[in-house]
Coordinates of C-alpha atoms in Angstrom, one line a residue:
M1 CA 112.1 -18.7 -93.5
D2 CA 109.3 -16.6 -95.1
N3 CA 107.1 -15.0 -92.5
E4 CA 109.1 -16.6 -89.7
L5 CA 108.9 -13.5 -87.6
G6 CA 105.2 -13.2 -87.8
K7 CA 103.7 -9.7 -87.0
I8 CA 106.2 -7.1 -85.7
L9 CA 105.4 -3.7 -84.2
I10 CA 108.3 -1.1 -84.2
I11 CA 108.1 2.1 -82.2
D12 CA 110.9 4.6 -82.6
D13 CA 110.9 8.4 -83.0
D14 CA 113.6 8.3 -85.6
E15 CA 111.9 7.9 -89.0
D16 CA 115.1 6.7 -90.7
V17 CA 115.4 3.9 -88.1
L18 CA 111.8 2.9 -88.7
I19 CA 112.2 2.8 -92.5
A20 CA 115.5 0.9 -92.3
A21 CA 114.0 -1.7 -89.9
K22 CA 111.0 -2.2 -92.1
L23 CA 113.0 -2.6 -95.2
L24 CA 115.2 -5.3 -93.5
L25 CA 112.4 -7.1 -91.6
K26 CA 109.6 -7.2 -94.2
K27 CA 111.4 -10.0 -96.0
H28 CA 111.3 -12.1 -92.9
A29 CA 108.0 -11.1 -91.3
K30 CA 104.3 -11.6 -92.2
E31 CA 103.6 -7.9 -91.4
V32 CA 105.7 -5.0 -90.1
I33 CA 103.9 -2.1 -88.5
I34 CA 105.9 1.1 -87.7
E35 CA 104.9 4.0 -85.4
K36 CA 106.8 7.2 -84.6
N37 CA 104.6 8.4 -81.7
P38 CA 104.8 6.3 -78.6
K39 CA 101.5 7.9 -77.3
K40 CA 99.7 5.7 -79.8
I41 CA 101.0 2.5 -78.1
P42 CA 97.7 2.0 -76.0
F43 CA 95.6 2.3 -79.2
L44 CA 97.9 -0.2 -81.0
M45 CA 97.9 -2.7 -78.1
N46 CA 94.1 -2.5 -77.9
N47 CA 93.5 -3.1 -81.5
G48 CA 96.0 -5.8 -82.4
T49 CA 98.3 -8.6 -81.3
Y50 CA 102.0 -8.8 -82.2
D51 CA 104.5 -11.6 -82.2
V52 CA 107.3 -9.2 -81.1
I53 CA 107.6 -5.5 -80.3
L54 CA 110.7 -3.5 -81.0
L55 CA 110.6 -0.5 -78.6
D56 CA 113.1 2.5 -78.5
M57 CA 114.4 3.2 -75.1
N58 CA 114.9 6.9 -75.6
F59 CA 112.5 9.3 -77.2
S60 CA 112.9 13.1 -77.8
K61 CA 111.9 14.1 -74.4
D62 CA 114.5 11.8 -72.8
I63 CA 117.6 11.4 -74.8
T64 CA 119.7 9.0 -72.7
S65 CA 118.2 7.8 -69.4
G66 CA 115.7 5.3 -70.9
K67 CA 113.0 6.4 -68.5
E68 CA 110.5 6.8 -71.4
G69 CA 111.3 3.4 -72.6
Y70 CA 110.7 1.8 -69.2
Y71 CA 107.4 3.7 -69.0
W72 CA 106.1 2.5 -72.4
L73 CA 107.5 -1.0 -71.7
E74 CA 105.3 -1.0 -68.5
Q75 CA 102.3 0.1 -70.5
I76 CA 102.7 -2.6 -73.1
L77 CA 103.1 -5.4 -70.6
D78 CA 100.1 -4.1 -68.7
A79 CA 98.0 -4.3 -71.8
D80 CA 99.4 -7.8 -72.8
P81 CA 101.4 -9.5 -70.0
S82 CA 102.6 -12.1 -72.6
A83 CA 104.0 -9.5 -75.0
V84 CA 107.6 -10.0 -76.1
V85 CA 109.4 -6.7 -76.2
V86 CA 112.9 -6.1 -77.5
L87 CA 114.3 -2.7 -76.5
I88 CA 116.6 -0.7 -78.8
T89 CA 118.8 2.3 -78.1
A90 CA 121.9 4.1 -79.2
F91 CA 123.0 4.6 -75.6
G92 CA 122.8 1.1 -74.2
D93 CA 125.0 -0.1 -71.3
V94 CA 125.0 -3.1 -69.1
E95 CA 123.1 -1.5 -66.2
M96 CA 120.3 -0.3 -68.6
A97 CA 120.1 -3.7 -70.2
V98 CA 119.8 -5.5 -66.8
K99 CA 117.2 -3.1 -65.6
A100 CA 115.2 -3.5 -68.8
L101 CA 115.2 -7.3 -68.5
K102 CA 114.1 -7.0 -64.8
E103 CA 111.3 -4.8 -66.0
G104 CA 110.0 -7.5 -68.3
A105 CA 111.8 -7.0 -71.6
T106 CA 112.8 -10.1 -73.5
D107 CA 116.0 -8.8 -75.0
F108 CA 118.1 -5.7 -75.7
V109 CA 119.8 -4.5 -78.9
L110 CA 122.0 -1.5 -79.8
K111 CA 121.8 1.0 -82.6
P112 CA 123.4 0.8 -85.1
W113 CA 122.5 -2.9 -85.2
Q114 CA 124.0 -5.8 -87.2
N115 CA 121.3 -7.1 -89.6
E116 CA 122.0 -10.8 -88.9
K117 CA 122.1 -10.3 -85.2
L118 CA 118.9 -8.3 -85.1
I119 CA 117.1 -11.0 -87.2
A120 CA 118.4 -13.7 -84.9
T121 CA 117.4 -11.8 -81.8
L122 CA 113.9 -11.3 -83.2
S123 CA 113.6 -14.9 -84.2
T124 CA 114.5 -16.1 -80.8
A125 CA 112.0 -13.6 -79.3
V126 CA 109.2 -14.8 -81.6
K127 CA 109.9 -18.4 -80.7
L128 CA 109.6 -17.4 -77.0
K129 CA 106.3 -15.7 -77.7
R130 CA 104.9 -18.8 -79.3
S131 CA 106.1 -21.0 -76.6
Y132 CA 104.3 -18.7 -74.0
A133 CA 101.1 -19.2 -75.9
E134 CA 101.6 -23.0 -76.2
V135 CA 102.4 -23.2 -72.5
D136 CA 99.2 -21.4 -71.6
K137 CA 97.2 -23.7 -73.8
L138 CA 98.9 -26.8 -72.5
K139 CA 98.3 -25.7 -68.9
S140 CA 94.6 -25.3 -69.6
A141 CA 94.4 -28.6 -71.4
K142 CA 96.4 -30.3 -68.6
K143 CA 94.0 -29.0 -66.0
Q144 CA 91.0 -30.0 -68.1
L145 CA 92.5 -33.5 -68.5
E146 CA 93.2 -33.8 -64.8
D147 CA 89.6 -32.8 -64.1
E148 CA 88.3 -35.4 -66.5
I149 CA 90.7 -38.2 -65.3
S150 CA 89.5 -37.6 -61.7
K151 CA 86.0 -38.5 -62.8
P152 CA 85.7 -42.3 -62.8
F153 CA 84.7 -43.4 -66.3
K154 CA 82.3 -46.3 -66.1
D155 CA 81.2 -48.2 -69.2
I156 CA 77.6 -47.9 -70.1
I157 CA 75.8 -50.8 -68.7
G158 CA 72.8 -52.5 -70.4
N159 CA 71.7 -55.4 -72.5
S160 CA 68.1 -54.4 -73.3
P161 CA 67.0 -54.0 -77.0
A162 CA 66.8 -50.2 -76.4
M163 CA 70.4 -50.0 -75.2
K164 CA 71.7 -52.3 -77.9
N165 CA 70.3 -49.8 -80.4
V166 CA 72.2 -47.0 -78.6
F167 CA 75.4 -49.0 -78.7
S168 CA 74.8 -49.6 -82.5
I169 CA 74.5 -45.8 -83.1
I170 CA 77.6 -45.1 -81.1
D171 CA 79.6 -47.6 -83.0
K172 CA 78.4 -46.1 -86.4
V173 CA 79.0 -42.5 -85.6
A174 CA 81.9 -42.4 -83.2
G175 CA 84.5 -42.6 -85.9
T176 CA 83.2 -39.7 -87.7
D177 CA 83.2 -36.0 -86.8
A178 CA 79.4 -35.7 -87.2
N179 CA 77.7 -33.5 -84.6
V180 CA 75.7 -35.6 -82.2
L181 CA 72.6 -34.7 -80.1
I182 CA 71.9 -36.9 -77.1
L183 CA 68.3 -36.9 -75.9
G184 CA 67.0 -38.3 -72.6
E185 CA 65.6 -37.7 -69.2
N186 CA 67.7 -36.6 -66.2
G187 CA 69.8 -39.4 -64.9
T188 CA 69.8 -41.6 -68.0
G189 CA 73.5 -41.4 -68.6
K190 CA 73.9 -38.8 -71.4
E191 CA 77.4 -37.7 -70.3
L192 CA 78.5 -41.4 -70.4
V193 CA 77.3 -41.6 -73.9
A194 CA 79.2 -38.5 -74.9
R195 CA 82.4 -39.9 -73.3
A196 CA 81.9 -43.2 -75.1
L197 CA 81.7 -41.3 -78.4
H198 CA 84.9 -39.5 -77.7
Q199 CA 86.7 -42.6 -76.5
R200 CA 85.8 -44.4 -79.7
S201 CA 86.7 -41.5 -82.0
L202 CA 89.7 -40.4 -83.9
R203 CA 90.2 -37.6 -81.3
K204 CA 90.4 -40.0 -78.3
D205 CA 94.0 -39.0 -77.6
N206 CA 93.0 -35.3 -77.2
V207 CA 90.9 -33.6 -74.6
F208 CA 87.2 -34.1 -73.8
V209 CA 85.8 -30.9 -72.5
G210 CA 82.4 -30.9 -70.8
V211 CA 80.3 -27.8 -70.1
D212 CA 77.0 -27.6 -68.2
M213 CA 75.2 -25.0 -70.2
G214 CA 72.5 -24.8 -67.5
A215 CA 75.0 -23.6 -64.9
I216 CA 76.4 -20.7 -67.0
T217 CA 74.9 -17.3 -66.5
E218 CA 74.1 -14.9 -69.3
T219 CA 76.9 -12.6 -68.3
L220 CA 79.6 -15.3 -68.2
F221 CA 78.6 -17.3 -71.3
E222 CA 81.1 -15.7 -73.8
S223 CA 83.9 -15.6 -71.2
E224 CA 83.4 -19.3 -70.3
L225 CA 83.0 -20.5 -73.9
F226 CA 85.2 -18.1 -75.9
G227 CA 87.6 -16.7 -73.3
H228 CA 88.6 -13.2 -72.6
K229 CA 91.6 -10.9 -72.6
K230 CA 92.9 -9.2 -69.4
G231 CA 91.0 -6.0 -68.7
A232 CA 88.1 -6.9 -71.1
F233 CA 85.7 -6.2 -68.2
T234 CA 85.9 -5.3 -64.5
D235 CA 86.8 -8.7 -63.1
A236 CA 89.0 -9.8 -66.0
K237 CA 92.3 -9.7 -64.1
E238 CA 94.1 -12.1 -66.4
D239 CA 93.7 -13.8 -69.8
R240 CA 91.2 -16.7 -69.8
V241 CA 91.2 -19.5 -72.3
G242 CA 87.6 -20.4 -73.3
R243 CA 86.3 -24.0 -73.5
F244 CA 86.2 -24.0 -77.3
E245 CA 90.0 -23.2 -77.4
V246 CA 90.8 -25.8 -74.7
A247 CA 88.8 -28.4 -76.7
N248 CA 90.6 -27.6 -80.0
G249 CA 91.5 -30.9 -81.6
G250 CA 89.2 -32.8 -79.2
S251 CA 85.6 -33.1 -78.3
L252 CA 83.3 -30.4 -76.8
F253 CA 80.3 -31.7 -74.9
L254 CA 77.6 -29.1 -74.3
D255 CA 75.2 -30.5 -71.7
E256 CA 71.7 -29.1 -71.1
I257 CA 71.8 -27.1 -74.3
G258 CA 68.0 -26.7 -74.1
N259 CA 68.4 -24.2 -71.2
L260 CA 70.1 -21.6 -73.3
S261 CA 68.2 -18.3 -74.0
L262 CA 67.7 -17.2 -77.6
P263 CA 70.4 -14.6 -77.5
L264 CA 72.9 -17.2 -76.3
Q265 CA 71.7 -19.7 -78.8
S266 CA 72.5 -17.1 -81.5
K267 CA 76.1 -16.6 -80.2
L268 CA 76.7 -20.3 -80.1
L269 CA 75.3 -20.8 -83.6
T270 CA 77.7 -18.2 -85.0
A271 CA 80.7 -19.9 -83.4
I272 CA 79.6 -23.4 -84.7
Q273 CA 78.9 -22.1 -88.2
R274 CA 82.1 -20.1 -88.6
R275 CA 84.2 -22.7 -86.7
E276 CA 86.0 -19.8 -85.0
V277 CA 85.7 -17.8 -81.8
T278 CA 86.7 -14.3 -80.7
K279 CA 87.8 -13.6 -77.1
I280 CA 86.1 -10.8 -75.2
G281 CA 88.4 -7.8 -75.5
S282 CA 90.1 -9.0 -78.7
N283 CA 89.5 -8.2 -82.3
K284 CA 91.2 -11.3 -83.6
S285 CA 89.2 -14.4 -84.3
M286 CA 90.6 -17.9 -83.6
P287 CA 89.9 -21.0 -85.8
I288 CA 88.6 -24.0 -83.8
D289 CA 88.6 -27.7 -84.7
I290 CA 86.2 -29.6 -82.4
R291 CA 83.8 -32.5 -82.4
L292 CA 80.6 -31.2 -81.1
I293 CA 78.4 -33.3 -78.8
C294 CA 75.2 -31.9 -77.2
A295 CA 72.7 -33.2 -74.8
T296 CA 69.4 -32.1 -73.3
N297 CA 66.4 -33.5 -71.4
M298 CA 64.1 -30.9 -72.9
P299 CA 61.8 -31.4 -76.0
L300 CA 63.7 -29.3 -78.5
Y301 CA 61.4 -29.9 -81.4
D302 CA 58.4 -28.7 -79.3
M303 CA 60.5 -25.7 -78.3
V304 CA 61.2 -24.9 -82.0
H305 CA 57.5 -24.8 -82.6
E306 CA 57.1 -22.6 -79.6
N307 CA 59.9 -20.3 -80.8
T308 CA 62.0 -20.9 -77.7
F309 CA 64.8 -22.8 -79.5
R310 CA 66.3 -21.9 -82.9
Q311 CA 65.6 -24.3 -85.6
D312 CA 68.8 -23.5 -87.5
L313 CA 70.8 -24.3 -84.3
L314 CA 68.9 -27.6 -83.8
Y315 CA 69.8 -28.6 -87.4
R316 CA 73.4 -27.7 -86.7
I317 CA 73.8 -29.9 -83.7
N318 CA 71.6 -32.9 -84.6
T319 CA 73.4 -34.5 -87.5
V320 CA 72.9 -37.8 -85.6
E321 CA 70.5 -38.2 -82.6
V322 CA 70.9 -40.7 -79.8
H323 CA 67.7 -41.3 -77.8
L324 CA 68.4 -42.7 -74.3
P325 CA 65.5 -44.6 -72.9
P326 CA 64.4 -44.0 -69.3
L327 CA 65.1 -46.7 -66.8
R328 CA 61.5 -47.8 -66.5
E329 CA 61.6 -48.8 -70.1
R330 CA 64.6 -51.1 -69.7
Q331 CA 63.7 -53.2 -66.6
D332 CA 66.0 -56.1 -67.5
D333 CA 68.9 -53.7 -67.2
I334 CA 68.0 -52.9 -63.6
I335 CA 69.5 -56.3 -62.6
L336 CA 72.8 -55.5 -64.3
L337 CA 73.0 -52.0 -62.9
T338 CA 72.1 -53.1 -59.4
E339 CA 74.8 -55.7 -59.4
H340 CA 77.3 -53.1 -60.7
F341 CA 76.5 -50.5 -58.1
V342 CA 76.4 -53.0 -55.2
K343 CA 80.0 -54.0 -56.2
V344 CA 81.1 -50.3 -56.5
Y345 CA 79.7 -49.2 -53.1
C346 CA 80.7 -52.3 -51.2
D347 CA 84.3 -51.7 -52.4
K348 CA 84.0 -47.9 -51.7
Y349 CA 82.8 -48.4 -48.2
R350 CA 85.0 -51.5 -47.6
K351 CA 82.1 -53.9 -46.9
D352 CA 81.8 -57.5 -47.7
R353 CA 80.0 -58.1 -51.0
K354 CA 76.3 -58.1 -50.4
K355 CA 73.8 -60.2 -52.2
V356 CA 70.4 -58.9 -53.5
A357 CA 67.4 -60.9 -52.6
S358 CA 65.1 -61.9 -55.4
S359 CA 62.2 -60.1 -53.7
T360 CA 64.3 -57.0 -53.5
M361 CA 65.2 -57.2 -57.2
K362 CA 61.5 -57.4 -58.1
K363 CA 60.7 -54.4 -56.0
L364 CA 63.5 -52.4 -57.8
Q365 CA 62.2 -53.6 -61.2
K366 CA 58.6 -52.5 -60.4
Y367 CA 59.6 -49.0 -59.2
S368 CA 59.2 -46.3 -61.9
W369 CA 62.5 -44.6 -61.2
P370 CA 61.7 -41.0 -62.1
G371 CA 65.3 -40.1 -61.4
N372 CA 66.5 -42.9 -63.6
I373 CA 70.0 -44.4 -63.2
R374 CA 71.1 -41.7 -60.9
E375 CA 68.3 -42.4 -58.5
L376 CA 69.0 -46.1 -58.6
Q377 CA 72.7 -45.4 -57.9
H378 CA 71.9 -43.2 -54.9
A379 CA 69.3 -45.7 -53.6
I380 CA 71.8 -48.6 -53.7
E381 CA 74.5 -46.5 -52.1
R382 CA 72.2 -45.5 -49.3
A383 CA 71.1 -49.2 -48.8
I384 CA 74.7 -50.4 -48.7
I385 CA 75.6 -47.9 -46.0
M386 CA 72.5 -48.5 -43.8
S387 CA 72.0 -52.3 -44.4
E388 CA 73.2 -54.5 -41.4
G389 CA 72.9 -57.9 -43.1
N390 CA 74.8 -59.6 -46.0
T391 CA 71.8 -59.5 -48.2
L392 CA 69.9 -56.4 -49.3
M393 CA 66.2 -56.9 -48.4
P394 CA 63.1 -55.0 -49.6
D395 CA 63.1 -53.2 -46.2
D396 CA 66.5 -51.7 -47.0
F397 CA 64.8 -49.7 -49.8
F398 CA 61.8 -48.6 -47.6
F399 CA 62.3 -45.0 -48.9
L400 CA 61.2 -46.1 -52.4
V401 CA 57.9 -47.3 -51.0
Q402 CA 57.4 -44.0 -49.3
K403 CA 58.0 -42.3 -52.6
Q404 CA 55.6 -44.5 -54.4
D405 CA 52.9 -44.1 -51.8
S406 CA 53.6 -40.4 -51.3
G407 CA 50.2 -39.4 -52.8
N408 CA 48.4 -41.2 -49.9
E409 CA 50.2 -39.4 -47.1
T410 CA 48.1 -37.3 -44.8
A411 CA 48.7 -33.7 -44.2
E412 CA 50.6 -34.4 -41.0
N413 CA 53.8 -33.3 -42.6
F414 CA 53.4 -29.6 -43.1
N415 CA 56.9 -28.9 -44.5
L416 CA 56.3 -27.1 -47.7
D417 CA 59.3 -28.5 -49.5
E418 CA 58.3 -32.1 -48.7
V419 CA 54.7 -31.4 -49.7
E420 CA 55.9 -30.0 -53.0
K421 CA 58.3 -32.9 -53.5
N422 CA 55.5 -35.5 -52.9
V423 CA 53.0 -33.8 -55.2
I424 CA 55.6 -33.6 -58.0
L425 CA 56.4 -37.3 -57.5
K426 CA 52.7 -38.2 -57.7
A427 CA 52.2 -36.3 -60.9
V428 CA 55.4 -37.7 -62.5
N429 CA 54.5 -41.3 -61.6
K430 CA 50.9 -40.9 -62.7
H431 CA 52.0 -39.9 -66.2
S432 CA 54.8 -42.6 -66.3
G433 CA 57.5 -40.0 -66.3
N434 CA 56.1 -37.8 -69.1
I435 CA 57.3 -34.4 -68.0
S436 CA 55.1 -32.4 -70.4
K437 CA 51.9 -34.0 -69.1
A438 CA 53.0 -33.8 -65.5
A439 CA 53.9 -30.1 -65.8
K440 CA 50.5 -29.4 -67.5
E441 CA 48.7 -31.1 -64.5
L442 CA 50.7 -29.3 -62.0
G443 CA 50.1 -25.9 -63.8
L444 CA 53.8 -25.4 -64.4
T445 CA 55.9 -24.8 -67.5
R446 CA 58.3 -27.7 -68.4
A447 CA 61.3 -25.5 -67.5
S448 CA 59.8 -24.8 -64.1
L449 CA 59.1 -28.4 -63.4
Y450 CA 62.6 -29.4 -64.5
R451 CA 64.0 -26.8 -62.0
R452 CA 61.9 -28.3 -59.2
L453 CA 63.0 -31.8 -60.1
E454 CA 66.6 -30.7 -59.8
K455 CA 65.8 -28.8 -56.5
H456 CA 64.5 -32.0 -54.9
G457 CA 67.1 -34.3 -56.4
L458 CA 64.5 -36.3 -58.4

């Protein structure tokens, strides 16, 4: 029963009542805070959270009507909509009690109170407060789970030596809580590896939360990851649960971590090191228990040398590294992947199962696939939709030839986007997909080239 009532705030202008309540409740609560002046309520609400608040209905200016009590009840609930407030008064009646409950109070007690009844009332109120918090957390987790379930999970496909090595690492590390860094080009399947690690871990029955770090703006970073309290900033119209809190007990996947600026890297490092987060607008830190998985297509070690990525953060996230090979280095897997996607898209578009001609398969294996598995997937989907026969022929993938020969095109196409796209493809193919070399030849930074690759869907 010790500390069952948690942290209690009592507000009453009668000092004797405050002392008597504190003496009674300190045996059952973790902390009891008393305040005689109701004008300090905004300060108290902004600088602390309470499991239950005992609020007097009638202060010196208003002896019997309870108007002051209603006013301060409104102020408390405005500061914290989930606050559990029990009103106390020596002049209570049924109408006042009903009105107080309609205004948002949890319960109503009369002075002088019976000790056992007051403790029982507060105990019930505290349980209600905790159930509110649990419901909010479950709602967030449920939404996250529904979002994840709606994404079709496909097993990683591959039988090449490079992929067998990836499978071996996954098997060794999945059952631990070691932080994992997945490295690979765009479209190589980094998120699938992250999901496989989660599905094979001891946390598999809990939530998997994925965050695209490249899509989060500087201003929303803390709100998205750590959460915020209502009123913490202009658009904070309600409390928000951050991704770290939603992932508590499960796995947190931070994709495109190489895109973070140095200030954001510092904030992320602090949360990882301390294993706790603090919501914007709150002074209370919250412990977190997550399995951290990160991924990037950027050369983090080069970035460390260039002072664009923190070395201490890199060492925090890369306890184990998984290097995903580009598709051009696993040509044997192109056959397996092609067969898989043909089945998927024939089923999706309700078409008879199509065969793949051997000449077509050779063409697919010779292509460099700068967009990796994602490009292969989209190419097969397009071919399935447009093909008229029962067998996919090389001509069904005519657009791949155009990409390979794009450097020989004349200047007849004056569309700047298409010209830029073709030049980028030529540079990437020339350097066998080495982004650093291609960027140097194009006179771009790696980050600029990555943005253009994303822009053109490459």
